[in-house]
Amino acid sequence: MREAGVWIDASVAGAWAGQELGERATLVQFSSAFCQPCRATRRVLAEVAEMVPGVTHVEIDAEAELDLVRELRILKTPTVLVLDADGQVVLRATGQPRKADVIAGIGKAVFHIAERI
């Protein structure tokens, strides 16, 4: 996972998949219909979001949200963005993530907010 430094308007993010941003972090997954690694990524992210309080998983259909895909320069699926509580992208990864990497990304998102306080 690498730094991204992009801000996503929380009101827009809340409209994705009808979900609000997580209190501590949000895992945003860009997927496509025939993407096999997207299914495994969905399971990993959903499991981590269920395991860690204040973390939400939002899945976005990349084909249905082309303007957003272009704006964020999503080039392949799955792409995962880890947002802090304010909606800032603190990490970005492509491909199927390992659970340990996702948990580390959440830690970075939480720490990122703590640094600004």
GROMACS .gro file of N, CA, C and O in nm:
model
  468
    1MET      N    1   0.086  -0.117   0.000
    1MET     CA    2   0.000   0.000   0.000
    1MET      C    3   0.090   0.123   0.000
    1MET      O    4   0.196   0.123   0.059
    2ARG      N    5   0.042   0.229  -0.065
    2ARG     CA    6   0.124   0.349  -0.073
    2ARG      C    7   0.042   0.471  -0.037
    2ARG      O    8  -0.080   0.467  -0.037
    3GLU      N    9   0.111   0.581  -0.009
    3GLU     CA   10   0.046   0.707   0.026
    3GLU      C   11  -0.040   0.756  -0.090
    3GLU      O   12  -0.009   0.733  -0.205
    4ALA      N   13  -0.146   0.825  -0.060
    4ALA     CA   14  -0.228   0.881  -0.166
    4ALA      C   15  -0.251   1.030  -0.146
    4ALA      O   16  -0.236   1.106  -0.238
    5GLY      N   17  -0.289   1.074  -0.025
    5GLY     CA   18  -0.307   1.216   0.003
    5GLY      C   19  -0.422   1.283  -0.069
    5GLY      O   20  -0.421   1.403  -0.090
    6VAL      N   21  -0.523   1.209  -0.109
    6VAL     CA   22  -0.638   1.263  -0.179
    6VAL      C   23  -0.751   1.279  -0.079
    6VAL      O   24  -0.768   1.196   0.009
    7TRP      N   25  -0.827   1.387  -0.092
    7TRP     CA   26  -0.944   1.407  -0.006
    7TRP      C   27  -1.068   1.364  -0.081
    7TRP      O   28  -1.084   1.392  -0.199
    8ILE      N   29  -1.159   1.295  -0.013
    8ILE     CA   30  -1.287   1.257  -0.070
    8ILE      C   31  -1.394   1.321   0.017
    8ILE      O   32  -1.393   1.305   0.138
    9ASP      N   33  -1.482   1.396  -0.046
    9ASP     CA   34  -1.590   1.464   0.027
    9ASP      C   35  -1.673   1.359   0.102
    9ASP      O   36  -1.727   1.268   0.042
   10ALA      N   37  -1.681   1.373   0.233
   10ALA     CA   38  -1.752   1.275   0.315
   10ALA      C   39  -1.899   1.263   0.275
   10ALA      O   40  -1.956   1.156   0.283
   11SER      N   41  -1.960   1.370   0.228
   11SER     CA   42  -2.100   1.361   0.187
   11SER      C   43  -2.114   1.277   0.061
   11SER      O   44  -2.210   1.204   0.044
   12VAL      N   45  -2.015   1.283  -0.028
   12VAL     CA   46  -2.016   1.198  -0.147
   12VAL      C   47  -1.988   1.054  -0.107
   12VAL      O   48  -2.056   0.962  -0.149
   13ALA      N   49  -1.888   1.036  -0.022
   13ALA     CA   50  -1.853   0.901   0.021
   13ALA      C   51  -1.971   0.834   0.091
   13ALA      O   52  -1.995   0.716   0.074
   14GLY      N   53  -2.048   0.912   0.168
   14GLY     CA   54  -2.164   0.857   0.237
   14GLY      C   55  -2.270   0.809   0.141
   14GLY      O   56  -2.348   0.721   0.173
   15ALA      N   57  -2.270   0.864   0.020
   15ALA     CA   58  -2.369   0.823  -0.080
   15ALA      C   59  -2.328   0.693  -0.149
   15ALA      O   60  -2.410   0.627  -0.208
   16TRP      N   61  -2.203   0.657  -0.143
   16TRP     CA   62  -2.158   0.533  -0.205
   16TRP      C   63  -2.218   0.416  -0.132
   16TRP      O   64  -2.203   0.402  -0.012
   17ALA      N   65  -2.285   0.332  -0.204
   17ALA     CA   66  -2.345   0.210  -0.148
   17ALA      C   67  -2.436   0.240  -0.029
   17ALA      O   68  -2.463   0.153   0.051
   18GLY      N   69  -2.482   0.364  -0.017
   18GLY     CA   70  -2.574   0.400   0.090
   18GLY      C   71  -2.514   0.392   0.230
   18GLY      O   72  -2.586   0.376   0.326
   19GLN      N   73  -2.382   0.403   0.241
   19GLN     CA   74  -2.316   0.390   0.370
   19GLN      C   75  -2.243   0.517   0.408
   19GLN      O   76  -2.197   0.592   0.323
   20GLU      N   77  -2.232   0.540   0.537
   20GLU     CA   78  -2.156   0.654   0.590
   20GLU      C   79  -2.011   0.613   0.608
   20GLU      O   80  -1.978   0.495   0.614
   21LEU      N   81  -1.925   0.712   0.621
   21LEU     CA   82  -1.786   0.685   0.655
   21LEU      C   83  -1.779   0.624   0.794
   21LEU      O   84  -1.861   0.655   0.880
   22GLY      N   85  -1.680   0.540   0.816
   22GLY     CA   86  -1.659   0.482   0.948
   22GLY      C   87  -1.613   0.587   1.047
   22GLY      O   88  -1.550   0.686   1.009
   23GLU      N   89  -1.641   0.566   1.173
   23GLU     CA   90  -1.598   0.660   1.278
   23GLU      C   91  -1.447   0.671   1.285
   23GLU      O   92  -1.393   0.777   1.315
   24ARG      N   93  -1.377   0.560   1.259
   24ARG     CA   94  -1.231   0.558   1.267
   24ARG      C   95  -1.164   0.548   1.131
   24ARG      O   96  -1.060   0.607   1.109
   25ALA      N   97  -1.223   0.470   1.041
   25ALA     CA   98  -1.165   0.451   0.908
   25ALA      C   99  -1.269   0.389   0.816
   25ALA      O  100  -1.366   0.329   0.862
   26THR      N  101  -1.247   0.406   0.685
   26THR     CA  102  -1.334   0.346   0.585
   26THR      C  103  -1.247   0.275   0.482
   26THR      O  104  -1.149   0.330   0.435
   27LEU      N  105  -1.286   0.152   0.450
   27LEU     CA  106  -1.219   0.074   0.347
   27LEU      C  107  -1.304   0.083   0.221
   27LEU      O  108  -1.415   0.031   0.217
   28VAL      N  109  -1.256   0.155   0.120
   28VAL     CA  110  -1.330   0.174  -0.004
   28VAL      C  111  -1.271   0.081  -0.109
   28VAL      O  112  -1.152   0.089  -0.139
   29GLN      N  113  -1.354  -0.006  -0.161
   29GLN     CA  114  -1.310  -0.105  -0.260
   29GLN      C  115  -1.375  -0.076  -0.395
   29GLN      O  116  -1.496  -0.069  -0.405
   30PHE      N  117  -1.293  -0.059  -0.497
   30PHE     CA  118  -1.342  -0.047  -0.634
   30PHE      C  119  -1.335  -0.185  -0.697
   30PHE      O  120  -1.228  -0.247  -0.700
   31SER      N  121  -1.450  -0.234  -0.747
   31SER     CA  122  -1.461  -0.368  -0.803
   31SER      C  123  -1.526  -0.363  -0.940
   31SER      O  124  -1.584  -0.261  -0.979
   32SER      N  125  -1.520  -0.475  -1.010
   32SER     CA  126  -1.593  -0.490  -1.136
   32SER      C  127  -1.657  -0.629  -1.137
   32SER      O  128  -1.615  -0.719  -1.063
   33ALA      N  129  -1.755  -0.646  -1.221
   33ALA     CA  130  -1.840  -0.766  -1.219
   33ALA      C  131  -1.763  -0.896  -1.237
   33ALA      O  132  -1.792  -0.995  -1.171
   34PHE      N  133  -1.668  -0.901  -1.327
   34PHE     CA  134  -1.601  -1.026  -1.359
   34PHE      C  135  -1.462  -1.038  -1.296
   34PHE      O  136  -1.380  -1.116  -1.341
   35CYS      N  137  -1.438  -0.964  -1.192
   35CYS     CA  138  -1.308  -0.960  -1.125
   35CYS      C  139  -1.305  -1.065  -1.014
   35CYS      O  140  -1.369  -1.047  -0.910
   36GLN      N  141  -1.233  -1.174  -1.037
   36GLN     CA  142  -1.224  -1.280  -0.936
   36GLN      C  143  -1.155  -1.233  -0.808
   36GLN      O  144  -1.205  -1.259  -0.700
   37PRO      N  145  -1.042  -1.160  -0.817
   37PRO     CA  146  -0.979  -1.113  -0.692
   37PRO      C  147  -1.067  -1.016  -0.612
   37PRO      O  148  -1.050  -1.001  -0.492
   38CYS      N  149  -1.163  -0.952  -0.680
   38CYS     CA  150  -1.254  -0.860  -0.610
   38CYS      C  151  -1.339  -0.934  -0.507
   38CYS      O  152  -1.368  -0.881  -0.399
   39ARG      N  153  -1.379  -1.055  -0.539
   39ARG     CA  154  -1.462  -1.134  -0.446
   39ARG      C  155  -1.383  -1.167  -0.319
   39ARG      O  156  -1.434  -1.154  -0.208
   40ALA      N  157  -1.259  -1.210  -0.337
   40ALA     CA  158  -1.175  -1.241  -0.221
   40ALA      C  159  -1.145  -1.115  -0.141
   40ALA      O  160  -1.144  -1.117  -0.017
   41THR      N  161  -1.122  -1.004  -0.212
   41THR     CA  162  -1.096  -0.876  -0.145
   41THR      C  163  -1.218  -0.834  -0.062
   41THR      O  164  -1.204  -0.789   0.051
   42ARG      N  165  -1.336  -0.852  -0.118
   42ARG     CA  166  -1.460  -0.819  -0.047
   42ARG      C  167  -1.468  -0.896   0.084
   42ARG      O  168  -1.503  -0.841   0.188
   43ARG      N  169  -1.435  -1.025   0.080
   43ARG     CA  170  -1.441  -1.107   0.202
   43ARG      C  171  -1.341  -1.058   0.307
   43ARG      O  172  -1.375  -1.046   0.425
   44VAL      N  173  -1.218  -1.028   0.264
   44VAL     CA  174  -1.115  -0.982   0.358
   44VAL      C  175  -1.156  -0.849   0.421
   44VAL      O  176  -1.151  -0.832   0.544
   45LEU      N  177  -1.199  -0.754   0.338
   45LEU     CA  178  -1.233  -0.621   0.390
   45LEU      C  179  -1.355  -0.626   0.480
   45LEU      O  180  -1.360  -0.560   0.584
   46ALA      N  181  -1.456  -0.705   0.442
   46ALA     CA  182  -1.576  -0.718   0.525
   46ALA      C  183  -1.542  -0.781   0.660
   46ALA      O  184  -1.592  -0.738   0.764
   47GLU      N  185  -1.454  -0.880   0.657
   47GLU     CA  186  -1.414  -0.946   0.782
   47GLU      C  187  -1.339  -0.850   0.874
   47GLU      O  188  -1.366  -0.844   0.994
   48VAL      N  189  -1.249  -0.772   0.817
   48VAL     CA  190  -1.174  -0.676   0.898
   48VAL      C  191  -1.268  -0.567   0.951
   48VAL      O  192  -1.261  -0.530   1.069
   49ALA      N  193  -1.358  -0.516   0.867
   49ALA     CA  194  -1.452  -0.412   0.912
   49ALA      C  195  -1.542  -0.462   1.024
   49ALA      O  196  -1.575  -0.387   1.116
   50GLU      N  197  -1.578  -0.589   1.019
   50GLU     CA  198  -1.660  -0.647   1.125
   50GLU      C  199  -1.581  -0.665   1.254
   50GLU      O  200  -1.633  -0.652   1.364
   51MET      N  201  -1.451  -0.692   1.238
   51MET     CA  202  -1.364  -0.721   1.351
   51MET      C  203  -1.319  -0.594   1.424
   51MET      O  204  -1.298  -0.596   1.546
   52VAL      N  205  -1.304  -0.482   1.352
   52VAL     CA  206  -1.248  -0.360   1.410
   52VAL      C  207  -1.360  -0.256   1.429
   52VAL      O  208  -1.419  -0.211   1.331
   53PRO      N  209  -1.390  -0.217   1.552
   53PRO     CA  210  -1.495  -0.119   1.577
   53PRO      C  211  -1.464   0.015   1.509
   53PRO      O  212  -1.350   0.060   1.506
   54GLY      N  213  -1.569   0.076   1.451
   54GLY     CA  214  -1.555   0.208   1.389
   54GLY      C  215  -1.502   0.205   1.247
   54GLY      O  216  -1.474   0.310   1.189
   55VAL      N  217  -1.489   0.086   1.189
   55VAL     CA  218  -1.440   0.073   1.051
   55VAL      C  219  -1.554   0.025   0.962
   55VAL      O  220  -1.628  -0.067   0.999
   56THR      N  221  -1.569   0.090   0.847
   56THR     CA  222  -1.673   0.056   0.752
   56THR      C  223  -1.611   0.012   0.621
   56THR      O  224  -1.508   0.065   0.581
   57HIS      N  225  -1.675  -0.084   0.554
   57HIS     CA  226  -1.633  -0.129   0.421
   57HIS      C  227  -1.737  -0.082   0.321
   57HIS      O  228  -1.855  -0.108   0.338
   58VAL      N  229  -1.693  -0.010   0.217
   58VAL     CA  230  -1.781   0.038   0.111
   58VAL      C  231  -1.727  -0.017  -0.020
   58VAL      O  232  -1.610   0.000  -0.052
   59GLU      N  233  -1.813  -0.085  -0.095
   59GLU     CA  234  -1.772  -0.137  -0.225
   59GLU      C  235  -1.837  -0.055  -0.335
   59GLU      O  236  -1.957  -0.026  -0.330
   60ILE      N  237  -1.757  -0.016  -0.434
   60ILE     CA  238  -1.804   0.067  -0.544
   60ILE      C  239  -1.786  -0.010  -0.675
   60ILE      O  240  -1.678  -0.063  -0.702
   61ASP      N  241  -1.891  -0.014  -0.754
   61ASP     CA  242  -1.886  -0.075  -0.887
   61ASP      C  243  -1.814   0.023  -0.979
   61ASP      O  244  -1.868   0.128  -1.014
   62ALA      N  245  -1.691  -0.010  -1.016
   62ALA     CA  246  -1.608   0.081  -1.097
   62ALA      C  247  -1.675   0.113  -1.231
   62ALA      O  248  -1.662   0.225  -1.281
   63GLU      N  249  -1.747   0.019  -1.287
   63GLU     CA  250  -1.811   0.041  -1.417
   63GLU      C  251  -1.929   0.139  -1.406
   63GLU      O  252  -1.958   0.210  -1.500
   64ALA      N  253  -1.992   0.143  -1.291
   64ALA     CA  254  -2.107   0.231  -1.271
   64ALA      C  255  -2.066   0.370  -1.225
   64ALA      O  256  -2.146   0.464  -1.231
   65GLU      N  257  -1.943   0.386  -1.179
   65GLU     CA  258  -1.896   0.514  -1.125
   65GLU      C  259  -1.772   0.562  -1.202
   65GLU      O  260  -1.668   0.593  -1.144
   66LEU      N  261  -1.784   0.571  -1.334
   66LEU     CA  262  -1.669   0.604  -1.419
   66LEU      C  263  -1.610   0.742  -1.390
   66LEU      O  264  -1.487   0.759  -1.396
   67ASP      N  265  -1.693   0.840  -1.358
   67ASP     CA  266  -1.639   0.974  -1.327
   67ASP      C  267  -1.550   0.968  -1.204
   67ASP      O  268  -1.440   1.026  -1.203
   68LEU      N  269  -1.594   0.899  -1.103
   68LEU     CA  270  -1.515   0.884  -0.981
   68LEU      C  271  -1.387   0.804  -1.008
   68LEU      O  272  -1.280   0.838  -0.959
   69VAL      N  273  -1.400   0.699  -1.087
   69VAL     CA  274  -1.284   0.617  -1.123
   69VAL      C  275  -1.178   0.703  -1.193
   69VAL      O  276  -1.059   0.694  -1.162
   70ARG      N  277  -1.222   0.786  -1.285
   70ARG     CA  278  -1.128   0.874  -1.355
   70ARG      C  279  -1.067   0.977  -1.260
   70ARG      O  280  -0.947   1.003  -1.264
   71GLU      N  281  -1.151   1.037  -1.177
   71GLU     CA  282  -1.103   1.139  -1.082
   71GLU      C  283  -0.996   1.084  -0.989
   71GLU      O  284  -0.896   1.150  -0.960
   72LEU      N  285  -1.015   0.961  -0.943
   72LEU     CA  286  -0.922   0.900  -0.849
   72LEU      C  287  -0.814   0.817  -0.918
   72LEU      O  288  -0.732   0.754  -0.852
   73ARG      N  289  -0.819   0.814  -1.051
   73ARG     CA  290  -0.720   0.740  -1.131
   73ARG      C  291  -0.713   0.592  -1.092
   73ARG      O  292  -0.605   0.537  -1.070
   74ILE      N  293  -0.830   0.532  -1.084
   74ILE     CA  294  -0.838   0.388  -1.058
   74ILE      C  295  -0.812   0.319  -1.191
   74ILE      O  296  -0.886   0.338  -1.287
   75LEU      N  297  -0.705   0.240  -1.200
   75LEU     CA  298  -0.664   0.179  -1.325
   75LEU      C  299  -0.699   0.032  -1.336
   75LEU      O  300  -0.703  -0.024  -1.445
   76LYS      N  301  -0.720  -0.034  -1.222
   76LYS     CA  302  -0.755  -0.176  -1.224
   76LYS      C  303  -0.834  -0.211  -1.099
   76LYS      O  304  -0.833  -0.137  -1.001
   77THR      N  305  -0.902  -0.324  -1.106
   77THR     CA  306  -0.977  -0.373  -0.990
   77THR      C  307  -0.918  -0.506  -0.946
   77THR      O  308  -0.868  -0.581  -1.030
   78PRO      N  309  -0.920  -0.531  -0.816
   78PRO     CA  310  -0.966  -0.441  -0.712
   78PRO      C  311  -0.862  -0.334  -0.678
   78PRO      O  312  -0.742  -0.360  -0.683
   79THR      N  313  -0.912  -0.216  -0.647
   79THR     CA  314  -0.831  -0.111  -0.587
   79THR      C  315  -0.895  -0.078  -0.453
   79THR      O  316  -1.017  -0.063  -0.445
   80VAL      N  317  -0.814  -0.069  -0.350
   80VAL     CA  318  -0.863  -0.041  -0.215
   80VAL      C  319  -0.803   0.091  -0.168
   80VAL      O  320  -0.683   0.113  -0.179
   81LEU      N  321  -0.890   0.180  -0.119
   81LEU     CA  322  -0.847   0.305  -0.057
   81LEU      C  323  -0.880   0.295   0.092
   81LEU      O  324  -0.990   0.253   0.129
   82VAL      N  325  -0.787   0.334   0.175
   82VAL     CA  326  -0.812   0.342   0.319
   82VAL      C  327  -0.827   0.490   0.352
   82VAL      O  328  -0.734   0.568   0.330
   83LEU      N  329  -0.946   0.527   0.399
   83LEU     CA  330  -0.976   0.665   0.434
   83LEU      C  331  -0.972   0.681   0.585
   83LEU      O  332  -1.016   0.592   0.657
   84ASP      N  333  -0.922   0.797   0.630
   84ASP     CA  334  -0.930   0.825   0.773
   84ASP      C  335  -1.071   0.873   0.805
   84ASP      O  336  -1.157   0.880   0.716
   85ALA      N  337  -1.095   0.907   0.929
   85ALA     CA  338  -1.230   0.946   0.972
   85ALA      C  339  -1.279   1.073   0.904
   85ALA      O  340  -1.400   1.096   0.895
   86ASP      N  341  -1.187   1.156   0.853
   86ASP     CA  342  -1.225   1.278   0.784
   86ASP      C  343  -1.244   1.259   0.634
   86ASP      O  344  -1.277   1.354   0.563
   87GLY      N  345  -1.220   1.139   0.583
   87GLY     CA  346  -1.238   1.112   0.441
   87GLY      C  347  -1.112   1.130   0.358
   87GLY      O  348  -1.119   1.127   0.236
   88GLN      N  349  -0.996   1.148   0.420
   88GLN     CA  350  -0.872   1.161   0.345
   88GLN      C  351  -0.815   1.023   0.316
   88GLN      O  352  -0.807   0.938   0.405
   89VAL      N  353  -0.774   1.002   0.191
   89VAL     CA  354  -0.711   0.876   0.154
   89VAL      C  355  -0.570   0.875   0.212
   89VAL      O  356  -0.489   0.961   0.181
   90VAL      N  357  -0.543   0.779   0.300
   90VAL     CA  358  -0.411   0.768   0.360
   90VAL      C  359  -0.330   0.654   0.299
   90VAL      O  360  -0.208   0.656   0.305
   91LEU      N  361  -0.399   0.556   0.240
   91LEU     CA  362  -0.332   0.446   0.172
   91LEU      C  363  -0.414   0.402   0.052
   91LEU      O  364  -0.536   0.414   0.052
   92ARG      N  365  -0.342   0.348  -0.046
   92ARG     CA  366  -0.406   0.301  -0.169
   92ARG      C  367  -0.332   0.176  -0.214
   92ARG      O  368  -0.209   0.172  -0.212
   93ALA      N  369  -0.406   0.073  -0.256
   93ALA     CA  370  -0.344  -0.051  -0.303
   93ALA      C  371  -0.427  -0.111  -0.415
   93ALA      O  372  -0.549  -0.095  -0.420
   94THR      N  373  -0.358  -0.179  -0.506
   94THR     CA  374  -0.428  -0.255  -0.610
   94THR      C  375  -0.400  -0.403  -0.588
   94THR      O  376  -0.299  -0.440  -0.530
   95GLY      N  377  -0.491  -0.484  -0.634
   95GLY     CA  378  -0.478  -0.628  -0.615
   95GLY      C  379  -0.539  -0.671  -0.483
   95GLY      O  380  -0.589  -0.590  -0.406
   96GLN      N  381  -0.537  -0.800  -0.461
   96GLN     CA  382  -0.597  -0.856  -0.340
   96GLN      C  383  -0.507  -0.833  -0.220
   96GLN      O  384  -0.394  -0.879  -0.218
   97PRO      N  385  -0.557  -0.761  -0.118
   97PRO     CA  386  -0.473  -0.732   0.000
   97PRO      C  387  -0.472  -0.849   0.098
   97PRO      O  388  -0.565  -0.928   0.105
   98ARG      N  389  -0.367  -0.855   0.177
   98ARG     CA  390  -0.362  -0.949   0.288
   98ARG      C  391  -0.429  -0.883   0.408
   98ARG      O  392  -0.425  -0.761   0.423
   99LYS      N  393  -0.490  -0.963   0.491
   99LYS     CA  394  -0.560  -0.911   0.609
   99LYS      C  395  -0.467  -0.827   0.695
   99LYS      O  396  -0.505  -0.720   0.744
  100ALA      N  397  -0.345  -0.873   0.715
  100ALA     CA  398  -0.248  -0.799   0.799
  100ALA      C  399  -0.220  -0.661   0.741
  100ALA      O  400  -0.206  -0.563   0.816
  101ASP      N  401  -0.212  -0.650   0.607
  101ASP     CA  402  -0.188  -0.519   0.544
  101ASP      C  403  -0.307  -0.426   0.564
  101ASP      O  404  -0.290  -0.306   0.583
  102VAL      N  405  -0.428  -0.481   0.558
  102VAL     CA  406  -0.548  -0.399   0.578
  102VAL      C  407  -0.552  -0.346   0.721
  102VAL      O  408  -0.578  -0.228   0.744
  103ILE      N  409  -0.522  -0.432   0.816
  103ILE     CA  410  -0.521  -0.390   0.957
  103ILE      C  411  -0.415  -0.283   0.979
  103ILE      O  412  -0.438  -0.184   1.048
  104ALA      N  413  -0.298  -0.299   0.918
  104ALA     CA  414  -0.193  -0.197   0.928
  104ALA      C  415  -0.239  -0.066   0.866
  104ALA      O  416  -0.210   0.043   0.919
  105GLY      N  417  -0.312  -0.073   0.756
  105GLY     CA  418  -0.365   0.047   0.692
  105GLY      C  419  -0.464   0.120   0.780
  105GLY      O  420  -0.465   0.243   0.787
  106ILE      N  421  -0.547   0.045   0.850
  106ILE     CA  422  -0.641   0.106   0.945
  106ILE      C  423  -0.564   0.175   1.056
  106ILE      O  424  -0.597   0.287   1.096
  107GLY      N  425  -0.460   0.110   1.104
  107GLY     CA  426  -0.376   0.172   1.208
  107GLY      C  427  -0.318   0.304   1.159
  107GLY      O  428  -0.314   0.403   1.233
  108LYS      N  429  -0.274   0.308   1.035
  108LYS     CA  430  -0.219   0.431   0.978
  108LYS      C  431  -0.328   0.539   0.970
  108LYS      O  432  -0.301   0.656   0.998
  109ALA      N  433  -0.450   0.501   0.931
  109ALA     CA  434  -0.560   0.598   0.922
  109ALA      C  435  -0.593   0.656   1.058
  109ALA      O  436  -0.612   0.777   1.072
  110VAL      N  437  -0.596   0.573   1.160
  110VAL     CA  438  -0.627   0.619   1.296
  110VAL      C  439  -0.514   0.708   1.346
  110VAL      O  440  -0.537   0.814   1.405
  111PHE      N  441  -0.390   0.668   1.323
  111PHE     CA  442  -0.274   0.747   1.364
  111PHE      C  443  -0.270   0.880   1.291
  111PHE      O  444  -0.235   0.983   1.348
  112HIS      N  445  -0.311   0.880   1.165
  112HIS     CA  446  -0.312   1.002   1.083
  112HIS      C  447  -0.402   1.108   1.146
  112HIS      O  448  -0.368   1.225   1.153
  113ILE      N  449  -0.518   1.067   1.193
  113ILE     CA  450  -0.610   1.159   1.260
  113ILE      C  451  -0.549   1.206   1.392
  113ILE      O  452  -0.554   1.325   1.425
  114ALA      N  453  -0.488   1.115   1.468
  114ALA     CA  454  -0.430   1.151   1.596
  114ALA      C  455  -0.317   1.253   1.580
  114ALA      O  456  -0.299   1.339   1.665
  115GLU      N  457  -0.243   1.245   1.470
  115GLU     CA  458  -0.134   1.341   1.445
  115GLU      C  459  -0.187   1.483   1.427
  115GLU      O  460  -0.120   1.578   1.461
  116ARG      N  461  -0.307   1.496   1.373
  116ARG     CA  462  -0.364   1.629   1.345
  116ARG      C  463  -0.433   1.690   1.466
  116ARG      O  464  -0.470   1.805   1.464
  117ILE      N  465  -0.454   1.611   1.569
  117ILE     CA  466  -0.524   1.662   1.690
  117ILE      C  467  -0.427   1.733   1.780
  117ILE      O  468  -0.316   1.706   1.794
   0.00000   0.00000   0.00000
